[in-house]
Amino acid sequence: MAGESSSYVTTGARRLAAIMSADIVGFSRLMGKDEEGTHERMKRYRRDILEPTVSEHYGKIFKHTGDGFLAIFDSPLEAVRCAVVIQQTVAARNTAVAKDRWLQYRIGINHGDVIVEPDDIYGDGVNIAARLQTAAEPGGVNISGGVYEQVKNKLVCGYQSLGDEKLKNITDPVRMYKVLPDPAAMERAQPAKGLLRTGAAVAVAIIAAFSAGLWFSGRVGFERPVAPTASSLVPSAPTALATAPSTPEPASPV
């Protein structure tokens, strides 16, 4: 069944897993505006969206961290699918409330080695997922380079490279990608490198040709265009052929 795996119950075991870290954007501000209403909406989102969606994608929520949660998946592919579904479902649910009361999640997903306890998970793999989540946009999903290599040709998504980032308390830089659920958004988010190179080459060629033309005209002595004089702008008088009416010839007698 979805969400069931014997690999989750081994105490203190190390394992390779996809880790999802998520939290709500501006939760303190939302609580300040409407404490009870925000808390109730958060609980409904957990019950109606987060928990069932994670389970449907064969994952498990290990713990809720205040306004966020930490989940683990056997498959990076299922983890990214789950994240996209969560963000799209939350966005649809938000349309029923005013924009200043929206609950929006940031999500980060990493693939790495972790220590699994019955109620928590530990290790750099978890820390990197948390840093990716912090760097994500509201309603967005960031993934590590390791996750990207696992899913890049298997999902109908676009991916925008954010480069190698030095994350807090992580020794080595981490390659980050932003998930674009709409594949066409890739071209809007980041111009194609080939197109940029082609445009630059054309611009250089035009400038070079223009410069060469100026040098050549100076060496050979090409005539420059002469500005029109006032007299040349006055229309010439119509000719007699243009104005004189033609007289028909008399018909010849038969």
GROMACS .gro file of C-alpha atoms in nm:
model
  254
    1MET     CA    1   0.000   0.000   0.000
    2ALA     CA    2   0.102   0.365  -0.052
    3GLY     CA    3   0.335   0.494   0.213
    4GLU     CA    4   0.420   0.149   0.356
    5SER     CA    5   0.781   0.035   0.357
    6SER     CA    6   0.971  -0.191   0.595
    7SER     CA    7   1.284   0.023   0.540
    8TYR     CA    8   1.136   0.296   0.762
    9VAL     CA    9   1.133   0.095   1.085
   10THR     CA   10   1.501   0.010   1.129
   11THR     CA   11   1.628   0.214   1.424
   12GLY     CA   12   1.948   0.412   1.368
   13ALA     CA   13   2.005   0.264   1.022
   14ARG     CA   14   2.176   0.454   0.745
   15ARG     CA   15   2.005   0.461   0.410
   16LEU     CA   16   1.995   0.652   0.083
   17ALA     CA   17   1.671   0.845   0.050
   18ALA     CA   18   1.497   1.146  -0.100
   19ILE     CA   19   1.426   1.400   0.173
   20MET     CA   20   1.157   1.667   0.145
   21SER     CA   21   1.167   1.974   0.367
   22ALA     CA   22   0.877   2.223   0.361
   23ASP     CA   23   0.747   2.519   0.555
   24ILE     CA   24   0.491   2.798   0.525
   25VAL     CA   25   0.603   3.139   0.398
   26GLY     CA   26   0.554   3.425   0.647
   27PHE     CA   27   0.375   3.210   0.901
   28SER     CA   28   0.443   3.448   1.193
   29ARG     CA   29   0.295   3.739   0.997
   30LEU     CA   30  -0.014   3.534   0.912
   31MET     CA   31  -0.058   3.430   1.275
   32GLY     CA   32  -0.030   3.794   1.379
   33LYS     CA   33  -0.317   3.889   1.147
   34ASP     CA   34  -0.549   3.598   1.223
   35GLU     CA   35  -0.413   3.349   1.473
   36GLU     CA   36  -0.708   3.112   1.500
   37GLY     CA   37  -0.802   3.125   1.132
   38THR     CA   38  -0.441   3.063   1.017
   39HIS     CA   39  -0.399   2.774   1.258
   40GLU     CA   40  -0.723   2.611   1.143
   41ARG     CA   41  -0.632   2.648   0.775
   42MET     CA   42  -0.288   2.497   0.840
   43LYS     CA   43  -0.446   2.194   1.007
   44ARG     CA   44  -0.692   2.149   0.719
   45TYR     CA   45  -0.411   2.170   0.462
   46ARG     CA   46  -0.218   1.904   0.653
   47ARG     CA   47  -0.519   1.675   0.674
   48ASP     CA   48  -0.661   1.733   0.325
   49ILE     CA   49  -0.347   1.792   0.115
   50LEU     CA   50  -0.008   1.723   0.270
   51GLU     CA   51  -0.054   1.390   0.447
   52PRO     CA   52  -0.262   1.213   0.178
   53THR     CA   53  -0.042   1.342  -0.107
   54VAL     CA   54   0.281   1.227   0.060
   55SER     CA   55   0.124   0.886   0.127
   56GLU     CA   56  -0.003   0.853  -0.231
   57HIS     CA   57   0.355   0.901  -0.355
   58TYR     CA   58   0.496   0.631  -0.126
   59GLY     CA   59   0.649   0.872   0.123
   60LYS     CA   60   0.623   0.924   0.497
   61ILE     CA   61   0.605   1.243   0.701
   62PHE     CA   62   0.849   1.190   0.986
   63LYS     CA   63   0.763   1.502   1.179
   64HIS     CA   64   0.584   1.836   1.164
   65THR     CA   65   0.816   2.125   1.247
   66GLY     CA   66   0.577   2.394   1.364
   67ASP     CA   67   0.444   2.528   1.035
   68GLY     CA   68   0.645   2.283   0.822
   69PHE     CA   69   0.722   1.916   0.787
   70LEU     CA   70   0.999   1.670   0.702
   71ALA     CA   71   0.923   1.369   0.479
   72ILE     CA   72   1.123   1.082   0.330
   73PHE     CA   73   1.079   0.889   0.003
   74ASP     CA   74   1.248   0.587  -0.149
   75SER     CA   75   1.224   0.749  -0.494
   76PRO     CA   76   1.344   1.102  -0.588
   77LEU     CA   77   1.098   1.086  -0.877
   78GLU     CA   78   0.802   1.032  -0.644
   79ALA     CA   79   0.929   1.304  -0.411
   80VAL     CA   80   0.933   1.564  -0.692
   81ARG     CA   81   0.593   1.449  -0.822
   82CYS     CA   82   0.455   1.482  -0.469
   83ALA     CA   83   0.599   1.834  -0.428
   84VAL     CA   84   0.448   1.955  -0.756
   85VAL     CA   85   0.105   1.813  -0.666
   86ILE     CA   86   0.119   1.973  -0.321
   87GLN     CA   87   0.206   2.316  -0.461
   88GLN     CA   88  -0.062   2.303  -0.731
   89THR     CA   89  -0.330   2.183  -0.488
   90VAL     CA   90  -0.241   2.446  -0.227
   91ALA     CA   91  -0.249   2.717  -0.495
   92ALA     CA   92  -0.598   2.605  -0.601
   93ARG     CA   93  -0.718   2.603  -0.239
   94ASN     CA   94  -0.580   2.955  -0.183
   95THR     CA   95  -0.814   3.101  -0.444
   96ALA     CA   96  -1.096   3.075  -0.190
   97VAL     CA   97  -0.935   3.327   0.050
   98ALA     CA   98  -0.791   3.679   0.025
   99LYS     CA   99  -0.434   3.696  -0.106
  100ASP     CA  100  -0.296   3.840   0.217
  101ARG     CA  101  -0.417   3.523   0.396
  102TRP     CA  102  -0.273   3.266   0.154
  103LEU     CA  103  -0.078   2.974   0.296
  104GLN     CA  104   0.216   2.914   0.062
  105TYR     CA  105   0.484   2.652   0.106
  106ARG     CA  106   0.849   2.649   0.012
  107ILE     CA  107   0.978   2.298  -0.063
  108GLY     CA  108   1.333   2.163  -0.094
  109ILE     CA  109   1.425   1.808  -0.198
  110ASN     CA  110   1.763   1.639  -0.166
  111HIS     CA  111   1.886   1.286  -0.233
  112GLY     CA  112   2.142   1.168   0.017
  113ASP     CA  113   2.256   0.941   0.296
  114VAL     CA  114   2.063   0.983   0.622
  115ILE     CA  115   2.029   0.823   0.966
  116VAL     CA  116   1.674   0.699   1.023
  117GLU     CA  117   1.519   0.686   1.370
  118PRO     CA  118   1.156   0.588   1.443
  119ASP     CA  119   1.041   0.952   1.471
  120ASP     CA  120   1.312   1.155   1.301
  121ILE     CA  121   1.590   1.156   1.041
  122TYR     CA  122   1.937   1.309   1.065
  123GLY     CA  123   2.242   1.391   0.857
  124ASP     CA  124   2.378   1.628   0.593
  125GLY     CA  125   2.117   1.497   0.349
  126VAL     CA  126   1.848   1.646   0.572
  127ASN     CA  127   2.037   1.971   0.626
  128ILE     CA  128   2.079   2.023   0.251
  129ALA     CA  129   1.705   1.967   0.193
  130ALA     CA  130   1.630   2.230   0.457
  131ARG     CA  131   1.868   2.481   0.294
  132LEU     CA  132   1.715   2.417  -0.049
  133GLN     CA  133   1.372   2.482   0.099
  134THR     CA  134   1.484   2.811   0.255
  135ALA     CA  135   1.613   2.928  -0.086
  136ALA     CA  136   1.291   2.838  -0.272
  137GLU     CA  137   1.035   3.094  -0.383
  138PRO     CA  138   0.688   3.103  -0.224
  139GLY     CA  139   0.495   2.820  -0.388
  140GLY     CA  140   0.818   2.688  -0.542
  141VAL     CA  141   1.024   2.369  -0.536
  142ASN     CA  142   1.406   2.356  -0.531
  143ILE     CA  143   1.596   2.033  -0.586
  144SER     CA  144   1.961   1.936  -0.556
  145GLY     CA  145   2.178   1.828  -0.847
  146GLY     CA  146   2.153   1.467  -0.732
  147VAL     CA  147   1.773   1.476  -0.753
  148TYR     CA  148   1.787   1.652  -1.090
  149GLU     CA  149   2.001   1.374  -1.238
  150GLN     CA  150   1.740   1.120  -1.128
  151VAL     CA  151   1.433   1.300  -1.265
  152LYS     CA  152   1.544   1.523  -1.554
  153ASN     CA  153   1.414   1.297  -1.833
  154LYS     CA  154   1.124   1.137  -1.646
  155LEU     CA  155   0.885   1.420  -1.562
  156VAL     CA  156   0.695   1.666  -1.779
  157CYS     CA  157   0.865   1.960  -1.610
  158GLY     CA  158   1.121   2.226  -1.685
  159TYR     CA  159   1.425   2.290  -1.467
  160GLN     CA  160   1.609   2.616  -1.419
  161SER     CA  161   1.968   2.586  -1.300
  162LEU     CA  162   2.045   2.815  -1.008
  163GLY     CA  163   2.414   2.727  -1.011
  164ASP     CA  164   2.635   2.598  -0.732
  165GLU     CA  165   2.544   2.754  -0.398
  166LYS     CA  166   2.741   2.760  -0.073
  167LEU     CA  167   2.481   2.664   0.184
  168LYS     CA  168   2.504   2.741   0.554
  169ASN     CA  169   2.687   2.470   0.755
  170ILE     CA  170   2.739   2.258   0.440
  171THR     CA  171   3.106   2.202   0.346
  172ASP     CA  172   3.081   2.170  -0.032
  173PRO     CA  173   2.876   2.388  -0.269
  174VAL     CA  174   2.546   2.233  -0.375
  175ARG     CA  175   2.408   2.253  -0.729
  176MET     CA  176   2.050   2.378  -0.718
  177TYR     CA  177   1.763   2.361  -0.966
  178LYS     CA  178   1.422   2.525  -0.962
  179VAL     CA  179   1.138   2.296  -1.077
  180LEU     CA  180   0.911   2.452  -1.340
  181PRO     CA  181   0.588   2.246  -1.357
  182ASP     CA  182   0.503   2.411  -1.691
  183PRO     CA  183   0.774   2.299  -1.939
  184ALA     CA  184   0.711   2.608  -2.155
  185ALA     CA  185   0.810   2.824  -1.858
  186MET     CA  186   1.172   2.722  -1.912
  187GLU     CA  187   1.206   2.955  -2.209
  188ARG     CA  188   1.044   3.240  -2.015
  189ALA     CA  189   1.260   3.182  -1.710
  190GLN     CA  190   1.594   3.146  -1.885
  191PRO     CA  191   1.681   3.230  -2.248
  192ALA     CA  192   1.841   2.946  -2.441
  193LYS     CA  193   2.222   2.972  -2.432
  194GLY     CA  194   2.248   2.882  -2.800
  195LEU     CA  195   2.016   3.169  -2.892
  196LEU     CA  196   2.222   3.413  -2.688
  197ARG     CA  197   2.542   3.295  -2.856
  198THR     CA  198   2.384   3.325  -3.202
  199GLY     CA  199   2.257   3.677  -3.130
  200ALA     CA  200   2.596   3.786  -3.005
  201ALA     CA  201   2.770   3.642  -3.312
  202VAL     CA  202   2.531   3.823  -3.548
  203ALA     CA  203   2.585   4.152  -3.364
  204VAL     CA  204   2.963   4.115  -3.386
  205ALA     CA  205   2.942   4.035  -3.758
  206ILE     CA  206   2.726   4.342  -3.827
  207ILE     CA  207   2.963   4.572  -3.638
  208ALA     CA  208   3.265   4.425  -3.817
  209ALA     CA  209   3.104   4.462  -4.159
  210PHE     CA  210   3.003   4.822  -4.086
  211SER     CA  211   3.353   4.912  -3.970
  212ALA     CA  212   3.510   4.745  -4.274
  213GLY     CA  213   3.275   4.938  -4.503
  214LEU     CA  214   3.378   5.273  -4.355
  215TRP     CA  215   3.751   5.188  -4.390
  216PHE     CA  216   3.710   5.069  -4.750
  217SER     CA  217   3.512   5.375  -4.857
  218GLY     CA  218   3.784   5.600  -4.719
  219ARG     CA  219   4.060   5.410  -4.904
  220VAL     CA  220   3.896   5.387  -5.246
  221GLY     CA  221   3.721   5.721  -5.242
  222PHE     CA  222   3.363   5.623  -5.293
  223GLU     CA  223   3.138   5.917  -5.375
  224ARG     CA  224   2.918   6.013  -5.087
  225PRO     CA  225   2.551   6.093  -5.154
  226VAL     CA  226   2.491   6.463  -5.234
  227ALA     CA  227   2.216   6.632  -5.039
  228PRO     CA  228   1.931   6.746  -5.267
  229THR     CA  229   1.924   7.121  -5.353
  230ALA     CA  230   1.617   7.340  -5.331
  231SER     CA  231   1.581   7.343  -5.708
  232SER     CA  232   1.589   6.967  -5.729
  233LEU     CA  233   1.291   6.950  -5.495
  234VAL     CA  234   1.069   7.168  -5.724
  235PRO     CA  235   0.857   6.949  -5.953
  236SER     CA  236   0.929   6.999  -6.324
  237ALA     CA  237   0.662   7.161  -6.550
  238PRO     CA  238   0.431   6.918  -6.729
  239THR     CA  239   0.521   6.854  -7.092
  240ALA     CA  240   0.292   6.919  -7.384
  241LEU     CA  241   0.255   6.549  -7.447
  242ALA     CA  242   0.127   6.501  -7.097
  243THR     CA  243  -0.134   6.783  -7.113
  244ALA     CA  244  -0.240   6.834  -7.475
  245PRO     CA  245  -0.558   6.644  -7.559
  246SER     CA  246  -0.525   6.412  -7.852
  247THR     CA  247  -0.743   6.483  -8.164
  248PRO     CA  248  -0.903   6.179  -8.326
  249GLU     CA  249  -0.829   6.135  -8.697
  250PRO     CA  250  -1.125   6.154  -8.938
  251ALA     CA  251  -1.241   5.820  -9.064
  252SER     CA  252  -1.136   5.738  -9.424
  253PRO     CA  253  -1.419   5.723  -9.683
  254VAL     CA  254  -1.507   5.374  -9.797
   0.00000   0.00000   0.00000
